Amino acid sequence: MKKFLALALVVPLLISCSSKKDDSYNEAFVKDTNGFDILMGQFAHNIENIWGMKEVLIAGPKDYVKYTDQYLTRSHINFDDGTITIETIAGTDPAAHLRQAIITTLLMGDDPGSIDLYSDANDVLISKQPFLYGQVVDNTGQAIRWEGRAAKFADYLLQTRLKSRSTGLKIVYSVTINLVPNHLDKRAHKYIGMVRKASKKYGVDESLILAIMQTESSFNPYAVSHADALGLMQVVQHSAGVDVFKSQGKWGKPSRSYLFDPESNIDTGTAYLAILQNSYLSGIDNPTSRRYAMITAYNGGAGSVLRVFNSDKTRAFNIINSMEPGDVYQTLTTRHPSAESRNYLYKVNTAQKSYRRR
């Protein structure tokens, strides 16, 4: 199912336990978030003007969406559903627009920092090592690495799978391609080495890192969100990013390009998990109970986790330590004020079980 965003965008923020920020930090924070809000509003407005209000489709954590051709053509990879949909509303030779977009999407590289998902710039470059290599095969069952094979497959798709629909104002021409059944595992495999390195460096379980990556982005390195969370582990520059840099003796926050680099993103996300584990939530004695709290805090902040049990931090720790891990899990999945955080713990915990069996 397509995910649509309204023009009135609200920017929720991950909340860390460190509540005392100086005035200059707060001023910069507001400036950054307001600037992102304006950017997103303008981008969505451009799409609405050309495609129509009900056709505003924007990239998300598990959806790569790239516009080209002055917003007339777009490529959408849905990493949850395992589909690639190429669409165009070009009035002249729509097949040619689709053909080029199909080839470019199939052969794009894996450098998220090189692509601006919030513009119609034709900045997607064909790579000798395509990001989607092995995640999609052509009509003969072959993986697609070279432009010749991609072009032949594009021609086949246009001959056999071209569809059209009317939006009332525009005719949308499209082609849909299915990713291979185990596409999630193939993406995960790309990052195993980086995960192991970060796990060893920070003392965080590999299976937890992988489970969070799956839940946050479905291993989509291009992942973005309306909260401006970035990359595989959906790190927010202004909160988790600042906390990590501070813990490492660095000033400021990680840049967008830094967080779009997969290894840097995994390192930063894992470092934040370590902060939750060894600092913010270190008062929880039982490692399983602490893990449940860490998972929930990664989504909604450590402060909100502790307040579920008591508004006083020390009392909250004492209450948690008096409970069985199963009761802590039950409490966080039923009493946390955020439905997203309640569901998040369930999703990550379920995913982690599958990675532990490997």
C-alpha atoms as one frame of an Amber mdcrd trajectory, in Angstrom:
protein
   0.000   0.000   0.000   1.260   3.475  -0.848   2.076   5.794   2.000   0.915
   9.365   1.519   1.949  12.430   3.495  -0.182  15.506   4.084   1.323  18.913
   3.555   1.022  19.801   7.213   4.030  17.880   8.451   4.709  17.427  12.119
   8.240  16.587  13.202   8.213  14.240  16.192  11.556  13.824  17.882  13.309
  11.031  19.700  13.651  12.125  23.317  16.826  11.389  25.197  17.254  11.351
  28.940  19.469  14.428  28.820  16.898  17.164  29.150  19.242  20.072  29.864
  20.376  21.666  26.625  21.902  25.106  26.358  20.110  27.956  24.623  22.368
  27.910  21.565  21.676  24.219  21.019  17.908  24.754  21.318  18.026  27.678
  18.890  19.956  25.636  16.327  17.617  22.701  16.864  14.497  24.760  16.169
  16.137  26.330  13.122  17.077  22.928  11.689  13.690  21.326  12.242  11.792
  24.351  10.938  14.011  24.364   7.845  13.309  20.688   7.223   9.578  21.277
   7.695   9.663  24.031   5.061  11.632  21.851   2.653   9.177  18.982   2.995
   6.189  21.277   2.599   7.569  22.781  -0.604   8.481  19.350  -1.977   5.028
  17.928  -1.283   3.446  21.041  -2.778   5.397  20.558  -6.014   4.220  16.947
  -6.255   0.612  17.867  -5.511   0.593  20.562  -8.200   1.731  18.076 -10.837
   0.291  14.712  -9.757  -2.748  15.791  -7.721  -3.492  15.839  -4.005  -4.208
  12.111  -3.665  -1.030  11.187  -5.527   1.533  12.724  -3.154   4.027   9.937
  -2.578   7.197  10.684  -0.592  10.144   8.554   0.492   9.985   6.999   3.956
  11.914   4.550   6.145  10.876   1.563   4.043   9.985   3.329   0.800  12.517
   4.662  -1.689  10.771   7.276  -3.837  12.695   9.301  -6.405  11.192  11.869
  -8.802  12.818  12.819 -12.114  11.819  14.515 -15.377  10.578  17.685 -13.659
   8.462  15.538 -11.313   6.748  13.706 -14.209   8.341  10.315 -13.480   8.958
   8.503 -10.214  10.483   5.249  -8.984   9.091   3.641  -5.845  10.747   0.685
  -4.111   8.557  -0.685  -1.331  10.992  -2.682   0.795   8.230  -4.150   2.954
   6.074  -5.409   0.086   9.063  -6.271  -2.104   7.921  -4.322  -5.149   9.366
  -1.733  -7.527   6.825   0.517  -9.219   7.912   2.926 -11.950   5.292   5.532
 -12.911   5.070   8.486 -15.267   2.506  11.106 -16.212   4.593  12.342 -19.140
   2.240  13.246 -21.977   4.793  12.605 -24.730   6.271   9.126 -25.227   5.610
   7.841 -21.689   7.205   4.477 -22.559  10.563   6.179 -23.125  10.353   7.890
 -19.738   9.482   4.588 -18.058  12.251   2.723 -19.887  14.941   5.120 -18.702
  13.605   5.119 -15.141  13.500   1.308 -15.053  17.108   1.020 -16.218  18.339
   3.697 -13.816  16.513   2.217 -10.825  17.729  -1.323 -11.482  21.336  -0.166
 -11.830  21.545   2.594  -9.209  24.399   2.352  -6.719  24.289   2.032  -2.960
  25.461   5.524  -1.998  22.385   7.200  -0.465  24.295  10.413   0.111  24.603
  10.978  -3.626  20.847  11.086  -4.272  18.504  13.913  -3.292  15.151  12.303
  -2.519  13.562  15.702  -1.935  13.982  17.055  -5.460  13.443  16.063  -9.088
  17.164  16.147  -9.869  18.384  13.511 -12.317  21.178  12.534  -9.912  20.741
   8.741  -9.879  23.865   7.341 -11.505  24.218   3.889 -13.040  26.645   1.776
 -11.024  28.826  -1.224 -11.836  27.705  -2.654  -8.493  23.945  -2.002  -8.371
  22.272  -1.805  -4.988  19.466  -4.076  -6.214  21.796  -6.694  -7.711  20.477
 -10.093  -6.642  17.296  -8.588  -5.189  15.576  -8.610  -8.570  15.926 -10.927
 -11.564  14.852 -10.482 -15.179  12.334 -12.533 -17.156  14.976 -15.232 -17.735
  15.761 -15.507 -14.016  19.103 -13.708 -14.266  20.380 -11.081 -11.845  20.843
  -7.656 -13.433  24.239  -5.972 -13.292  24.831  -4.477 -16.761  22.955  -1.852
 -18.753  22.327  -4.169 -21.702  20.447  -6.702 -19.594  18.560  -3.955 -17.776
  17.508  -2.421 -21.103  16.261  -5.765 -22.445  14.305  -6.362 -19.255  12.826
  -2.853 -19.471  11.645  -3.553 -23.011  10.126  -6.846 -21.875   8.300  -5.123
 -19.022   6.918  -2.420 -21.292   5.636  -5.068 -23.692   4.064  -7.340 -21.084
   3.357  -5.396 -17.883   2.564  -1.824 -18.899  -0.535  -0.534 -17.152  -2.411
   2.749 -17.109  -4.880   4.420 -14.798  -6.617   7.752 -14.610  -6.376  10.127
 -11.669  -9.181  12.221 -13.096  -6.749  14.821 -14.409  -3.816  12.694 -15.540
  -3.131   9.311 -17.116  -0.523   7.419 -15.060   1.495   4.771 -16.931   3.266
   2.225 -14.763   5.257  -0.983 -14.565   5.630  -3.073 -11.396   8.504  -5.473
 -10.697   8.636  -7.974  -7.840  11.787  -8.388  -5.791  12.987 -11.951  -5.147
  11.279 -13.692  -2.184  14.347 -13.467   0.092  15.145  -9.827  -0.732  15.195
  -8.889   2.971  17.926 -11.424   3.722  19.948 -10.303   0.726  19.927  -6.698
   1.943  20.728  -7.744   5.498  23.696  -9.763   4.273  25.271  -6.588   2.845
  25.678  -5.170   6.341  26.588  -8.215   8.465  30.286  -7.276   8.588  29.483
  -3.719   9.711  27.040  -4.999  12.337  29.605  -7.417  13.773  32.196  -4.665
  13.949  29.836  -2.306  15.794  28.609  -5.109  18.068  32.143  -5.912  19.171
  33.078  -2.239  19.560  30.131  -1.287  21.768  29.132  -4.571  23.421  25.647
  -4.659  21.921  24.166  -7.955  20.724  24.329  -8.466  16.937  20.799  -9.836
  16.843  19.450  -6.680  18.493  21.213  -4.410  15.990  19.853  -6.438  13.065
  16.339  -6.521  14.540  16.315  -2.746  14.946  17.620  -2.258  11.403  14.879
  -4.516  10.040  12.177  -2.755  12.044  13.417   0.752  11.343  14.217   0.541
   7.632  13.882  -3.015   6.318  17.616  -2.615   5.531  16.955   0.353   3.246
  20.090   2.558   3.295  18.106   5.374   1.634  15.656   5.462   4.562  14.302
   8.863   5.577  11.317   9.905   7.660   9.070  12.870   8.356  11.056  13.234
  11.611  14.224  13.506   9.490  15.549  10.234  10.894  18.203   8.958   8.522
  19.615   5.713   7.206  19.514   2.064   8.149  18.999   2.613  11.886  16.950
   5.811  11.462  19.220   8.026  13.553  17.984  11.547  14.305  20.853  14.027
  14.099  19.537  16.355  16.803  18.883  13.774  19.536  20.568  10.381  19.331
  23.251  11.821  17.041  24.112  14.579  19.499  24.188  12.138  22.427  26.559
   9.813  20.583  28.913  12.587  19.497  28.963  13.965  23.043  29.804  10.519
  24.454  32.675  10.300  21.966  34.047  13.707  22.858  32.876  15.280  19.616
  31.131  18.635  19.293  27.827  19.132  17.491  25.914  16.491  15.579  26.593
  14.037  12.749  25.958  15.396   9.262  23.348  13.975   6.914  26.055  12.576
   4.640  27.687  10.900   7.650  24.427   9.204   8.641  23.680   8.145   5.073
  26.950   6.211   5.027  25.868   2.675   6.081  28.901   1.949   8.266  28.709
   5.319  10.035  24.961   4.917  10.511  25.301   1.455  12.039  28.131   2.670
  14.252  26.096   5.651  15.478  22.890   3.673  16.030  24.775   0.981  17.932
  26.625   3.586  19.985  23.269   5.037  21.012  22.067   1.572  22.047  25.213
   1.298  24.167  24.411   4.647  25.826  20.946   3.355  26.669  22.399   0.074
  27.915  25.324   1.408  29.934  24.114   4.821  31.052  20.474   5.881  30.782
  19.048   2.450  31.666  21.969   0.936  33.534  19.908   0.975  36.740  17.905
  -1.991  35.442  19.558  -5.127  36.819  18.024  -7.913  34.764  19.576  -7.957
  31.253  16.327  -9.081  29.609  14.301  -6.361  31.310  16.992  -3.845  30.340
  16.835  -5.031  26.729  13.056  -4.484  26.634  13.590  -0.994  28.016  16.410
  -0.285  25.536  14.273  -1.294  22.574  11.375   0.891  23.673  13.707   3.780
  24.489  15.347   3.613  21.058  11.949   4.511  19.634  10.553   6.930  22.202
  13.293   7.925  24.622  14.532   6.523  27.928  12.652   9.104  29.969   9.285
   7.970  28.631  10.161   4.343  29.426  10.948   5.077  33.075   7.843   7.254
  33.492   5.690   4.271  32.610   6.708   2.855  35.995   7.176   6.014  38.076
   7.819   9.716  37.547  10.805   9.439  39.896  13.746   7.780  38.139  15.098
   5.974  41.199  11.676   4.609  42.101  11.138   3.542  38.491  14.347   1.527
  38.547  13.353  -0.082  41.849   9.932  -1.033  40.514  11.390  -2.524  37.332
  13.951  -4.480  39.345  11.182  -5.944  41.490   9.384  -7.298  38.404   9.923
 -10.375  36.275  11.141  -9.614  32.718   7.870 -10.885  31.257   5.935  -8.422
  33.396   8.218  -5.583  32.270   7.525  -6.542  28.649   3.785  -6.731  29.313
   3.813  -3.328  30.990   5.741  -1.616  28.208   3.594  -3.150  25.447   0.324
  -2.184  27.149   0.950   0.915  29.280   3.476   3.012  27.371   1.647   6.199
  26.280   2.860   5.868  22.679   1.139   3.204  20.569   4.113   3.342  18.203
   6.527   2.530  21.038   4.278  -0.277  22.301   4.217  -1.873  18.862   7.896
  -1.185  18.333   8.929  -3.377  21.258   6.782  -6.227  19.941   8.210  -5.920
  16.416  11.875  -5.687  17.423  11.619  -8.466  19.998   9.962 -10.754  17.432
  12.561  -9.945  14.775  15.419 -10.480  17.215  14.267 -14.041  17.889  14.687
 -14.891  14.221  18.231 -13.494  14.110  19.212 -15.412  17.237  18.348 -18.672
  15.499  20.835 -18.030  12.683
